[in-house]
Short mmCIF file of C-alpha atoms and ligand atoms in Angstrom, two decimals:
data_model
loop_
_atom_site.label_atom_id
_atom_site.label_comp_id
_atom_site.label_asym_id
_atom_site.label_seq_id
_atom_site.Cartn_x
_atom_site.Cartn_y
_atom_site.Cartn_z
CA MET A 1 -0.18 0.20 0.05
CA PRO A 2 1.20 3.41 -1.05
CA LEU A 3 2.61 5.59 1.61
CA SER A 4 1.38 9.33 2.22
CA HIS A 5 3.43 12.42 1.80
CA THR A 6 3.60 13.00 4.78
CA ASP A 7 5.08 9.48 5.65
CA TYR A 8 7.73 9.87 2.80
CA GLN A 9 8.28 13.58 4.37
CA THR A 10 9.37 11.55 7.63
CA ILE A 11 11.30 8.80 5.51
CA ALA A 12 13.74 11.66 4.30
CA ASP A 13 13.91 13.55 7.58
CA LYS A 14 15.27 10.23 9.22
CA LEU A 15 17.76 9.89 6.38
CA SER A 16 21.47 9.87 7.10
CA PRO A 17 22.79 9.53 3.17
CA ASN A 18 26.15 8.08 3.61
CA GLY A 19 28.81 9.92 0.77
CA GLN A 20 31.53 8.11 1.38
CA ALA A 21 33.32 5.64 -1.24
CA PHE A 22 33.25 1.79 -2.06
CA ILE A 23 36.64 0.12 -2.72
CA ASP A 24 37.84 -3.01 -1.80
CA GLY A 25 34.46 -3.96 0.60
CA LYS A 26 35.25 -0.97 2.35
CA PHE A 27 33.45 2.90 2.66
CA CYS A 28 36.37 5.39 2.54
CA ASN A 29 36.66 9.07 1.80
CA ALA A 30 39.16 10.28 -1.34
CA ALA A 31 42.85 9.23 -1.16
CA ASP A 32 43.22 13.27 -0.82
CA GLY A 33 40.22 13.45 1.45
CA GLU A 34 38.30 16.27 -0.63
CA LYS A 35 34.52 16.48 -0.61
CA PHE A 36 31.81 17.77 -2.83
CA GLU A 37 28.13 18.51 -2.21
CA THR A 38 25.22 16.76 -3.33
CA ILE A 39 22.19 19.05 -3.11
CA ASN A 40 18.06 18.51 -3.24
CA PRO A 41 17.28 19.97 -6.67
CA ALA A 42 13.72 20.79 -5.38
CA THR A 43 14.85 22.53 -2.58
CA GLY A 44 18.51 23.68 -2.99
CA GLN A 45 19.29 21.95 0.87
CA VAL A 46 22.66 19.89 1.09
CA LEU A 47 22.20 16.11 0.91
CA ALA A 48 25.24 14.86 1.86
CA SER A 49 29.04 15.58 1.56
CA VAL A 50 30.92 13.35 -0.89
CA ALA A 51 34.04 11.60 -1.38
CA HIS A 52 35.53 13.21 -4.68
CA CYS A 53 37.62 10.23 -6.30
CA LYS A 54 40.01 10.96 -8.68
CA GLU A 55 42.70 9.23 -10.58
CA GLN A 56 44.63 7.58 -7.04
CA ASP A 57 40.75 6.50 -6.01
CA ILE A 58 40.23 5.12 -9.23
CA ASP A 59 43.32 2.68 -8.90
CA ARG A 60 42.77 2.02 -5.67
CA ALA A 61 39.27 0.74 -7.08
CA VAL A 62 40.54 -0.83 -10.13
CA ALA A 63 43.70 -2.93 -8.00
CA ALA A 64 40.83 -4.22 -5.95
CA ALA A 65 38.65 -5.41 -8.80
CA ARG A 66 41.38 -7.08 -10.77
CA ARG A 67 42.80 -8.76 -7.45
CA VAL A 68 39.66 -10.45 -7.19
CA PHE A 69 39.14 -11.01 -10.56
CA ASN A 70 42.46 -12.85 -10.61
CA ALA A 71 41.57 -14.83 -7.93
CA GLY A 72 38.53 -16.34 -9.32
CA THR A 73 36.67 -15.66 -5.90
CA TRP A 74 33.52 -14.63 -8.13
CA SER A 75 34.82 -14.72 -11.43
CA ARG A 76 35.41 -18.62 -11.68
CA ALA A 77 32.61 -18.88 -8.62
CA GLU A 78 29.81 -21.43 -8.95
CA PRO A 79 27.04 -19.79 -11.66
CA GLU A 80 25.02 -21.06 -9.21
CA GLU A 81 26.50 -18.84 -6.51
CA ARG A 82 26.40 -16.29 -8.49
CA LYS A 83 22.69 -16.41 -8.78
CA ASP A 84 21.89 -16.31 -5.52
CA VAL A 85 24.30 -13.64 -4.48
CA LEU A 86 22.19 -11.51 -7.69
CA LEU A 87 18.50 -13.02 -6.29
CA LYS A 88 19.51 -11.62 -2.71
CA ILE A 89 20.52 -8.12 -4.03
CA ALA A 90 16.90 -8.25 -5.75
CA ALA A 91 15.16 -9.05 -2.58
CA LEU A 92 17.13 -6.46 0.05
CA VAL A 93 16.40 -4.12 -3.04
CA ARG A 94 12.77 -4.95 -2.56
CA GLU A 95 13.25 -4.83 1.63
CA HIS A 96 14.65 -1.48 0.89
CA THR A 97 12.06 0.22 -1.62
CA ASP A 98 10.93 2.96 0.48
CA GLU A 99 14.01 4.18 1.72
CA LEU A 100 15.61 4.39 -1.70
CA ALA A 101 12.99 5.68 -3.56
CA VAL A 102 13.05 8.92 -1.26
CA LEU A 103 16.44 8.90 -1.27
CA GLU A 104 16.78 9.08 -5.00
CA SER A 105 13.95 11.41 -5.13
CA LEU A 106 15.57 13.56 -2.90
CA ASP A 107 18.79 13.45 -4.63
CA THR A 108 17.35 13.94 -8.26
CA GLY A 109 14.68 15.89 -8.23
CA LYS A 110 12.18 12.74 -9.46
CA THR A 111 8.64 12.49 -8.51
CA ILE A 112 8.66 9.65 -5.72
CA THR A 113 5.76 7.61 -7.61
CA ASP A 114 8.70 7.24 -10.56
CA CYS A 115 11.22 6.44 -7.83
CA LEU A 116 9.42 3.88 -6.12
CA HIS A 117 7.82 1.96 -9.58
CA GLU A 118 11.91 2.02 -10.54
CA ILE A 119 13.37 0.84 -7.50
CA GLY A 120 10.61 -1.30 -6.81
CA THR A 121 10.31 -3.12 -9.78
CA GLU A 122 12.14 -2.49 -12.59
CA VAL A 123 16.00 -2.46 -10.61
CA PRO A 124 15.50 -6.02 -8.49
CA ALA A 125 13.94 -7.45 -11.66
CA PHE A 126 17.26 -6.59 -13.29
CA PHE A 127 19.20 -8.25 -10.39
CA GLN A 128 17.41 -11.26 -10.43
CA TRP A 129 16.90 -11.70 -14.55
CA TYR A 130 20.90 -11.36 -15.13
CA GLY A 131 20.99 -13.74 -11.74
CA GLU A 132 18.12 -16.48 -13.22
CA LEU A 133 20.55 -16.18 -16.84
CA ALA A 134 24.10 -17.16 -14.80
CA ASP A 135 23.45 -21.10 -14.82
CA LYS A 136 21.30 -20.67 -17.89
CA THR A 137 23.75 -19.28 -20.73
CA PHE A 138 25.31 -21.92 -22.59
CA GLY A 139 28.47 -21.73 -25.17
CA LYS A 140 28.51 -23.47 -29.12
CA ILE A 141 30.19 -26.16 -30.43
CA ALA A 142 31.11 -25.08 -33.87
CA PRO A 143 30.76 -27.90 -36.56
CA THR A 144 33.63 -29.48 -37.86
CA GLY A 145 35.29 -32.73 -39.54
CA PRO A 146 35.94 -35.72 -37.51
CA GLY A 147 39.35 -34.57 -36.66
CA ALA A 148 38.36 -31.52 -34.01
CA LEU A 149 36.13 -30.68 -31.43
CA ALA A 150 35.97 -27.06 -31.55
CA LEU A 151 34.45 -25.11 -28.56
CA ILE A 152 33.21 -21.67 -28.84
CA THR A 153 33.04 -20.40 -24.81
CA LYS A 154 32.53 -17.33 -23.07
CA GLU A 155 34.54 -15.66 -20.13
CA PRO A 156 34.16 -12.84 -17.75
CA ALA A 157 36.07 -9.90 -20.01
CA GLY A 158 38.15 -8.72 -16.63
CA VAL A 159 37.34 -5.70 -14.61
CA ALA A 160 34.47 -3.57 -15.96
CA GLY A 161 34.43 0.16 -15.90
CA ALA A 162 30.72 2.34 -15.69
CA VAL A 163 30.10 5.86 -15.96
CA LEU A 164 26.62 6.35 -15.31
CA PRO A 165 24.01 9.99 -16.11
CA TRP A 166 21.85 11.04 -13.75
CA ASN A 167 18.25 10.89 -14.88
CA PHE A 168 17.75 7.33 -14.07
CA PRO A 169 20.67 7.00 -11.49
CA LEU A 170 19.83 3.58 -9.44
CA VAL A 171 18.42 1.57 -13.08
CA MET A 172 21.32 3.02 -14.92
CA ALA A 173 23.24 1.14 -12.47
CA ALA A 174 21.26 -1.67 -12.23
CA TRP A 175 21.61 -2.21 -15.90
CA LYS A 176 25.25 -2.06 -15.80
CA ILE A 177 25.84 -3.79 -12.95
CA ALA A 178 23.85 -7.09 -12.79
CA PRO A 179 24.82 -8.50 -16.12
CA ALA A 180 28.63 -7.58 -15.61
CA LEU A 181 28.10 -9.42 -12.00
CA ALA A 182 26.15 -12.29 -13.40
CA VAL A 183 29.29 -13.46 -15.92
CA GLY A 184 31.82 -13.00 -13.25
CA CYS A 185 33.38 -9.39 -13.98
CA SER A 186 34.56 -7.09 -11.17
CA ALA A 187 33.11 -3.32 -11.60
CA VAL A 188 34.14 0.06 -10.98
CA ILE A 189 30.93 1.83 -11.37
CA LYS A 190 31.05 5.58 -11.03
CA PRO A 191 27.70 7.87 -10.74
CA ALA A 192 26.58 10.89 -11.96
CA GLU A 193 28.24 13.98 -9.72
CA GLN A 194 24.84 15.10 -9.58
CA THR A 195 23.13 11.90 -7.77
CA PRO A 196 25.96 9.33 -6.36
CA LEU A 197 23.88 8.21 -3.26
CA SER A 198 21.76 5.58 -4.32
CA ALA A 199 24.67 3.66 -6.24
CA ILE A 200 26.56 4.44 -2.51
CA ARG A 201 23.52 2.90 -0.58
CA LEU A 202 23.42 -0.10 -3.01
CA ALA A 203 26.58 -0.79 -2.76
CA GLU A 204 26.11 -1.96 1.41
CA LEU A 205 23.16 -3.72 0.42
CA MET A 206 25.26 -5.97 -2.29
CA GLN A 207 27.90 -6.62 0.55
CA GLN A 208 25.07 -7.04 2.76
CA ALA A 209 24.00 -9.79 -0.24
CA GLY A 210 26.98 -11.60 -0.13
CA VAL A 211 29.56 -9.64 -2.99
CA PRO A 212 32.93 -10.39 -2.16
CA ASP A 213 35.04 -7.65 -1.67
CA GLY A 214 36.33 -5.58 -4.17
CA VAL A 215 33.97 -7.51 -6.93
CA ILE A 216 31.97 -4.12 -6.73
CA ASN A 217 33.18 -0.23 -6.11
CA ILE A 218 31.64 2.76 -6.33
CA VAL A 219 33.53 5.78 -6.99
CA PRO A 220 31.96 8.98 -7.07
CA GLY A 221 33.27 11.65 -8.97
CA PHE A 222 32.98 14.35 -11.82
CA GLY A 223 34.09 12.99 -15.49
CA GLU A 224 36.62 14.78 -16.21
CA THR A 225 38.01 13.51 -13.53
CA ALA A 226 37.24 10.06 -11.61
CA GLY A 227 35.22 9.49 -15.53
CA ARG A 228 38.28 10.16 -17.60
CA ALA A 229 40.34 8.03 -15.24
CA ILE A 230 37.93 4.75 -15.63
CA GLY A 231 37.99 5.85 -19.51
CA LEU A 232 41.94 6.15 -19.95
CA HIS A 233 42.39 3.27 -17.42
CA ASN A 234 45.21 0.56 -18.90
CA ASP A 235 43.61 -2.65 -16.36
CA ILE A 236 40.09 -1.87 -17.06
CA ASP A 237 39.03 -4.58 -20.05
CA THR A 238 35.64 -2.79 -20.79
CA VAL A 239 33.69 0.12 -20.26
CA SER A 240 29.86 0.37 -20.42
CA PHE A 241 28.89 4.79 -20.63
CA THR A 242 25.27 6.19 -20.54
CA GLY A 243 25.34 9.79 -21.19
CA SER A 244 25.45 12.44 -23.51
CA THR A 245 26.70 11.89 -27.26
CA GLU A 246 29.52 14.27 -26.52
CA VAL A 247 31.10 12.35 -23.62
CA GLY A 248 30.72 9.10 -25.39
CA ARG A 249 33.18 10.17 -27.77
CA MET A 250 35.59 11.03 -25.71
CA PHE A 251 35.31 6.95 -24.26
CA MET A 252 36.30 6.20 -27.70
CA ARG A 253 39.10 8.21 -27.28
CA TYR A 254 39.91 7.18 -24.51
CA SER A 255 39.87 3.76 -25.54
CA GLY A 256 41.61 4.33 -28.62
CA ASP A 257 44.93 6.09 -26.29
CA SER A 258 44.71 3.67 -23.73
CA ASN A 259 44.64 -0.41 -23.94
CA LEU A 260 41.77 -0.52 -26.31
CA LYS A 261 39.58 -1.53 -23.83
CA GLY A 262 35.61 -2.61 -25.40
CA VAL A 263 33.27 0.68 -25.36
CA GLY A 264 29.61 -0.09 -25.29
CA LEU A 265 27.69 3.47 -25.52
CA GLU A 266 23.75 4.39 -24.78
CA MET A 267 23.76 7.97 -25.23
CA GLY A 268 21.39 10.96 -26.47
CA GLY A 269 18.12 10.93 -28.83
CA LYS A 270 15.71 13.00 -30.68
CA SER A 271 13.04 10.48 -31.03
CA PRO A 272 9.66 11.13 -32.95
CA PHE A 273 6.53 10.22 -31.97
CA ILE A 274 4.21 9.39 -35.55
CA VAL A 275 0.62 9.88 -35.88
CA LEU A 276 -0.56 8.62 -39.16
CA LYS A 277 -3.72 9.84 -40.32
CA ASP A 278 -5.38 6.47 -39.84
CA ALA A 279 -4.61 6.59 -36.38
CA ALA A 280 -7.50 6.36 -33.67
CA LEU A 281 -7.08 9.51 -31.57
CA ASN A 282 -8.41 8.30 -28.54
CA ASP A 283 -7.64 8.94 -24.78
CA ASP A 284 -5.18 6.24 -25.25
CA LEU A 285 -2.99 7.47 -27.78
CA ILE A 286 -2.98 11.36 -26.13
CA GLU A 287 -1.84 9.06 -22.68
CA HIS A 288 1.20 7.68 -24.80
CA ALA A 289 2.29 11.19 -26.47
CA ALA A 290 2.21 12.76 -22.77
CA MET A 291 4.04 10.69 -20.97
CA SER A 292 6.70 10.00 -24.35
CA ALA A 293 7.58 13.86 -23.43
CA PHE A 294 6.99 14.48 -19.75
CA TRP A 295 7.78 11.31 -18.33
CA ASN A 296 10.41 12.17 -16.18
CA GLY A 297 10.37 15.61 -16.58
CA GLY A 298 11.82 15.13 -20.23
CA GLN A 299 15.04 14.11 -18.84
CA ASN A 300 14.74 10.95 -20.47
CA CYS A 301 17.20 9.61 -23.59
CA SER A 302 14.55 8.29 -25.11
CA ALA A 303 11.84 11.08 -24.69
CA ASN A 304 9.46 11.58 -28.20
CA MET A 305 10.16 15.18 -28.52
CA ARG A 306 9.49 15.29 -32.09
CA GLN A 307 5.57 14.39 -32.42
CA LEU A 308 4.86 14.48 -36.32
CA ILE A 309 0.81 14.77 -36.75
CA ALA A 310 -0.77 13.44 -40.19
CA ALA A 311 -1.87 17.06 -41.08
CA PRO A 312 -5.75 16.54 -40.85
CA LEU A 313 -5.52 15.56 -37.32
CA VAL A 314 -2.79 18.59 -35.59
CA GLU A 315 -5.96 20.74 -34.50
CA GLU A 316 -7.83 18.06 -32.27
CA PHE A 317 -4.65 16.24 -31.79
CA THR A 318 -3.23 19.46 -30.42
CA GLY A 319 -5.72 20.64 -28.17
CA ARG A 320 -6.28 16.90 -26.66
CA ILE A 321 -2.79 17.31 -25.53
CA LEU A 322 -3.07 20.27 -24.05
CA ASP A 323 -5.67 19.78 -21.89
CA ARG A 324 -3.80 15.99 -20.76
CA VAL A 325 -0.70 18.19 -20.47
CA LYS A 326 -2.25 20.95 -18.16
CA ALA A 327 -3.57 18.30 -15.57
CA PHE A 328 0.07 17.57 -14.69
CA GLN A 329 1.02 18.29 -11.39
CA LEU A 330 4.49 20.52 -10.87
CA GLY A 331 5.10 20.39 -7.37
CA ASP A 332 7.25 18.41 -4.21
CA PRO A 333 8.65 15.54 -5.55
CA LEU A 334 8.03 13.37 -2.53
CA ASN A 335 3.93 14.46 -2.62
CA PRO A 336 2.68 11.20 -4.46
CA LYS A 337 0.01 13.48 -6.23
CA THR A 338 2.89 15.07 -8.11
CA ASP A 339 3.52 14.21 -11.82
CA ILE A 340 6.72 16.39 -12.76
CA GLY A 341 9.60 17.24 -10.52
CA SER A 342 12.67 19.37 -10.54
CA MET A 343 15.13 19.93 -13.57
CA ILE A 344 18.32 18.38 -11.96
CA THR A 345 20.08 21.97 -11.48
CA ARG A 346 19.98 25.62 -11.62
CA GLU A 347 22.62 25.13 -14.95
CA HIS A 348 20.15 22.76 -16.31
CA LYS A 349 17.21 24.46 -16.05
CA SER A 350 18.78 27.58 -17.33
CA MET A 351 19.94 25.82 -20.91
CA VAL A 352 16.19 24.22 -21.05
CA LEU A 353 14.67 28.04 -21.05
CA ASP A 354 17.32 29.22 -23.42
CA TYR A 355 15.67 26.28 -25.63
CA ILE A 356 12.21 27.64 -25.00
CA GLN A 357 13.39 31.12 -25.90
CA SER A 358 15.15 29.73 -29.72
CA GLY A 359 11.63 28.44 -30.10
CA VAL A 360 10.25 31.31 -29.51
CA ASP A 361 12.74 33.19 -31.67
CA GLU A 362 12.58 31.10 -34.61
CA GLY A 363 8.87 30.91 -35.06
CA ALA A 364 7.33 28.22 -32.71
CA ARG A 365 4.23 29.14 -30.66
CA MET A 366 4.26 28.09 -27.51
CA VAL A 367 0.51 27.21 -26.35
CA THR A 368 1.81 26.32 -22.77
CA GLY A 369 4.84 25.86 -20.31
CA GLY A 370 7.64 27.79 -19.71
CA ALA A 371 9.83 29.04 -16.43
CA SER A 372 7.72 27.89 -13.37
CA GLU A 373 7.16 30.13 -10.44
CA LEU A 374 8.29 27.16 -7.46
CA PRO A 375 11.59 27.50 -5.54
CA GLY A 376 13.68 24.67 -6.63
CA HIS A 377 14.36 24.54 -10.25
CA PHE A 378 10.93 23.56 -11.89
CA ILE A 379 10.20 23.97 -15.41
CA LYS A 380 6.16 23.60 -16.79
CA PRO A 381 5.85 20.85 -19.25
CA THR A 382 6.16 22.73 -22.37
CA VAL A 383 4.26 22.62 -25.79
CA PHE A 384 5.26 24.16 -29.24
CA ARG A 385 3.28 24.00 -32.35
CA ASN A 386 4.04 25.38 -35.84
CA VAL A 387 7.46 23.78 -35.35
CA THR A 388 9.77 23.27 -38.67
CA PRO A 389 12.22 20.95 -38.60
CA ASP A 390 15.16 22.89 -39.28
CA MET A 391 14.18 24.70 -35.97
CA LYS A 392 16.78 24.59 -33.03
CA ILE A 393 13.97 23.12 -31.05
CA ALA A 394 13.22 20.02 -33.64
CA ARG A 395 16.92 19.09 -34.10
CA GLU A 396 18.67 19.64 -30.54
CA GLU A 397 18.50 17.37 -27.43
CA ILE A 398 17.09 19.48 -25.00
CA PHE A 399 16.51 16.65 -22.11
CA GLY A 400 13.51 19.11 -20.32
CA PRO A 401 9.92 19.21 -21.08
CA VAL A 402 9.79 20.96 -24.09
CA LEU A 403 7.47 19.03 -27.04
CA GLY A 404 7.16 20.04 -30.31
CA ILE A 405 4.01 19.36 -32.63
CA MET A 406 4.80 18.92 -36.42
CA PRO A 407 2.50 18.21 -39.21
CA VAL A 408 3.31 15.79 -41.85
CA GLN A 409 1.08 15.28 -45.43
CA SER A 410 2.00 11.83 -45.43
CA ALA A 411 3.35 9.00 -44.49
CA GLU A 412 6.68 9.30 -46.18
CA GLU A 413 7.51 12.63 -45.52
CA ALA A 414 6.91 11.30 -41.56
CA LEU A 415 9.54 8.90 -42.19
CA SER A 416 11.76 11.31 -43.87
CA ILE A 417 11.83 13.81 -41.18
CA ALA A 418 11.62 10.94 -38.18
CA SER A 419 15.04 9.97 -40.07
CA ASP A 420 17.03 13.28 -40.81
CA THR A 421 18.35 13.58 -37.09
CA LEU A 422 22.13 12.24 -36.14
CA TYR A 423 20.52 9.95 -33.55
CA GLY A 424 18.79 6.85 -33.57
CA LEU A 425 17.29 5.73 -30.32
CA HIS A 426 13.49 5.41 -30.09
CA ALA A 427 10.60 6.35 -32.70
CA THR A 428 6.86 5.37 -31.93
CA VAL A 429 4.18 5.16 -34.61
CA PHE A 430 0.65 5.48 -33.94
CA THR A 431 -1.41 3.73 -37.34
CA GLN A 432 -4.32 1.04 -37.93
CA ASP A 433 -2.89 -0.42 -41.12
CA ILE A 434 -0.49 -3.23 -39.88
CA ASP A 435 1.46 -3.44 -43.48
CA ARG A 436 2.16 -0.01 -42.50
CA ALA A 437 3.35 -0.49 -39.18
CA ILE A 438 5.59 -2.97 -40.31
CA SER A 439 6.96 -0.99 -43.03
CA MET A 440 7.58 2.26 -40.62
CA ALA A 441 8.98 0.15 -37.97
CA ARG A 442 11.74 -1.77 -40.48
CA SER A 443 12.66 1.68 -42.25
CA LEU A 444 13.12 4.23 -39.10
CA PRO A 445 16.81 3.93 -38.39
CA CYS A 446 16.82 3.79 -34.53
CA GLY A 447 17.18 0.94 -32.08
CA THR A 448 13.67 0.94 -30.79
CA VAL A 449 9.75 1.25 -32.35
CA SER A 450 7.11 1.07 -30.00
CA VAL A 451 4.06 0.80 -32.15
CA ASN A 452 0.13 2.37 -31.27
CA GLY A 453 2.57 2.49 -27.73
CA PHE A 454 5.03 4.16 -26.39
CA SER A 455 7.40 2.12 -24.91
CA GLU A 456 10.96 1.38 -24.52
CA GLY A 457 11.12 -2.53 -24.21
CA ASP A 458 11.58 -4.36 -21.15
CA ILE A 459 14.17 -6.03 -19.03
CA LYS A 460 14.19 -8.56 -21.94
CA THR A 461 14.70 -6.73 -24.91
CA PRO A 462 17.85 -4.86 -25.92
CA PHE A 463 18.02 -0.99 -25.73
CA GLY A 464 20.42 1.16 -27.43
CA GLY A 465 21.17 3.28 -30.51
CA TYR A 466 22.01 3.59 -34.31
CA LYS A 467 24.05 6.30 -35.20
CA GLN A 468 25.54 8.70 -32.67
CA SER A 469 22.61 7.69 -29.70
CA GLY A 470 24.52 3.94 -29.53
CA SER A 471 27.88 1.77 -30.25
CA LEU A 472 26.33 -1.14 -31.20
CA ALA A 473 26.30 -2.06 -28.11
CA ARG A 474 23.24 -3.09 -26.05
CA ASP A 475 21.90 -2.80 -22.55
CA ASN A 476 19.34 -5.44 -21.59
CA GLY A 477 17.64 -8.47 -22.73
CA THR A 478 20.72 -11.38 -23.49
CA GLU A 479 22.66 -8.85 -25.61
CA ALA A 480 23.27 -6.75 -22.41
CA LEU A 481 25.88 -9.68 -21.36
CA GLU A 482 28.15 -9.56 -24.58
CA GLN A 483 29.44 -6.09 -23.21
CA TYR A 484 30.75 -7.98 -20.35
CA LEU A 485 31.85 -11.22 -22.47
CA GLN A 486 35.24 -12.49 -24.11
CA THR A 487 34.72 -14.85 -26.41
CA LYS A 488 36.93 -18.22 -26.84
CA THR A 489 37.65 -20.76 -29.28
CA ILE A 490 38.74 -24.00 -27.69
CA TRP A 491 40.29 -26.39 -30.79
CA ILE A 492 40.71 -29.35 -29.40
CA GLN A 493 42.35 -31.75 -32.65
CA SER A 494 41.21 -35.23 -32.25
CA LYS A 495 42.80 -38.33 -33.79
CA VAL A 496 39.40 -40.48 -32.89
CA GLY A 497 37.81 -39.48 -36.21
P1 NAD B 501 26.76 13.45 -19.31
O1 NAD B 501 27.46 12.89 -20.47
O2 NAD B 501 27.30 15.20 -19.04
O3 NAD B 501 27.31 12.61 -17.98
C1 NAD B 501 27.47 11.00 -18.01
C2 NAD B 501 28.48 10.68 -17.73
O4 NAD B 501 29.18 11.18 -17.40
C3 NAD B 501 28.44 11.11 -15.54
O5 NAD B 501 29.03 10.14 -14.55
C4 NAD B 501 29.50 12.25 -15.66
O6 NAD B 501 30.26 12.66 -14.92
C5 NAD B 501 30.50 11.25 -17.05
N1 NAD B 501 31.42 12.57 -17.48
C6 NAD B 501 30.99 14.19 -17.91
N2 NAD B 501 32.55 14.28 -18.93
C7 NAD B 501 33.29 13.40 -18.88
C8 NAD B 501 34.48 13.27 -19.07
N3 NAD B 501 34.97 14.43 -20.11
N4 NAD B 501 35.26 12.76 -18.90
C9 NAD B 501 34.40 11.02 -18.66
N5 NAD B 501 33.04 11.01 -18.06
C10 NAD B 501 32.99 12.11 -18.03
O7 NAD B 501 25.19 13.26 -19.72
P2 NAD B 501 24.60 13.32 -18.08
O8 NAD B 501 24.17 14.86 -18.34
O9 NAD B 501 24.58 13.23 -16.94
O10 NAD B 501 23.21 12.75 -19.00
C11 NAD B 501 22.32 13.16 -20.27
C12 NAD B 501 22.62 12.28 -21.40
O11 NAD B 501 22.82 11.14 -21.12
C13 NAD B 501 21.44 12.55 -22.41
O12 NAD B 501 22.53 12.96 -23.92
C14 NAD B 501 20.94 11.28 -22.45
O13 NAD B 501 20.21 11.15 -23.66
C15 NAD B 501 21.35 10.29 -22.29
N6 NAD B 501 21.16 9.19 -21.77
C16 NAD B 501 21.58 8.08 -22.50
C17 NAD B 501 20.62 6.97 -22.27
C18 NAD B 501 20.59 5.81 -23.20
O14 NAD B 501 20.18 4.58 -22.21
N7 NAD B 501 20.70 5.68 -24.13
C19 NAD B 501 19.65 7.02 -20.64
C20 NAD B 501 20.37 7.94 -19.91
C21 NAD B 501 20.32 8.97 -20.30
#
C-alpha cells in the first residue's frame, strides 16, 4: 500500500545519507580527503558531502577489482553461487524500496511515484533476471570434421568500468552491474556527480547479499577526473557508458589512447512520435503522447519530443494534448500526487529555458509551459506548435519538458523527417494499418520502434541506439551480456575420428 506525502517526508527526515566511496569492500574517503556536496534540486538543501574520487582512487578500485578477478572468488565461482547472490540483492532492494526511493527522489528531484516504480519493480527485476541467467547461458560447439572438437566459449571480460548519468541513477546502475556480475566480472562504477547517493547505498546492500570484497566498487566523482580516469585506465577491460553523445565520443578516444578496452555507449536522442492519418485519436494515444514526452520531466534519452502528426489530425491532437498536459501537477517530488518534479540543476534549467526562448525566436508558437514560479529548478511542461524540422528545438536534444508538434502530409514525409537526425534511439508510430506499421518499423533508423504505444521495451529486450545514439553495444536482454564477455575458441584436435 502506497504511503502518504507525510510518510515519505518522515522517511526523508530520518535519512542520513552516506557519501563515502566503496572500494575493496570498505567505505572510505577519497585519497586526498576532498569532498563535494550533493544537493536536493527541488529545495537547494545539501543532502550529503561526497567523496571526490580522482585518478588515485580509481587506481585503488581497479587494483581491488583486478585482484579479486584474478583470484577467481567471483569470476570462477559456481554460476549458481553468483545467481544466489544476485537474487539476494533483488530481495534486499525490494525490502528497502521506500528508503531507496526517497533517497533517489531527494537526490534527483524525480517524483516519488517514479522512484518507487523504478526501485520497487525495475531495479530488483534486473538483478533477478540476470541472476537467473547466470546458470542458464550456454556456449556453442562449431560443426567441424571428425578431426576436431571446436568449443566456442564465453569468459568474463575482466574488470568492467561503468560511467552513469543522473536521470535514472539506480536503474542505470542496475543495467550495468547486474549483467557484469552475472557473468563474473568485477566492476568499478562511477555514478553521476549530481546523483551519487543511491549507488552508494546499493553497495551496502550488495555487500550484505554476499558480493565479495573488491567485486563491486563505487567511486563517486566528476567526469573530467574520475570518469576520465576510468576511460583511460590500462587495467579496465571494458567500459559501459550512458550519457551524452559528446562525452560518449571521449570514451572512444580514451580507449584508443589507452589499452583499446571495449566501449559500450548509450547516448542521447531526439526521438519522433508519429501519428499517421488513419490512427485512432483517442485517450490512449494522447496519454502515450504526453507520457512519451513528459515522463521524468522530459529528462529521458528516449523522450519523444518531435511529434509528427498527420495534418488533418493536428488541430484535434493539439487541443487534446494541451488538456492532458495542463492536468500535470508540478511540485514537491515527495508528494505522491506530483507528476513532474524538478530539473536536475540550476544550469540545466537555464539551458532548457534557453531552448524554449530559441523556439519562440525562431517562430514556433508556445501554447503552454515555460518557467515555473516554484522555488527549485522547475519548468512547466511546454508545448510548441508550428515547429519546422530546421528549428533548433526540432534538431537538438533538450533533455527537458519541451514538446514540438509538426504537421506532416504523408507517411513518407513523416519517415523522412523522423530519419533526418544525428540520433537513432527510439521512435513511436501510431497507425491502424498493420502493413504500414511493419514498413515504418523496418525503415526507421533507430534501436527501438514501438507501435501503437510508447514503450522502451522491457528487461528482456535489448536497448540502444543507431547512429550517434549508441555504439553497437546494447543494454538489457541477453545482448547486454556481450558487453562483459570475451569469446574464446577452444579447438581440440582429435585422432579418434
Ligand atoms: P553526461 O554525458 O554529461 O554525463 C554522463 C556521465 O559521464 C557522468 O557520470 C559524468 O560525470 C561523466 N562525464 C562527463 N564528462 C566526462 C569526461 N570528460 N570524461 C569521462 N566522463 C565524463 O550526461 P548526463 O548529463 O549525465 O546525462 C544526460 C545524457 O545522457 C543525455 O544526452 C541522455 O540522452 C543520455 N542518456 C542516455 C541513455 C540511453 O540509454 N541511451 C539513458 C539515460 C541518459
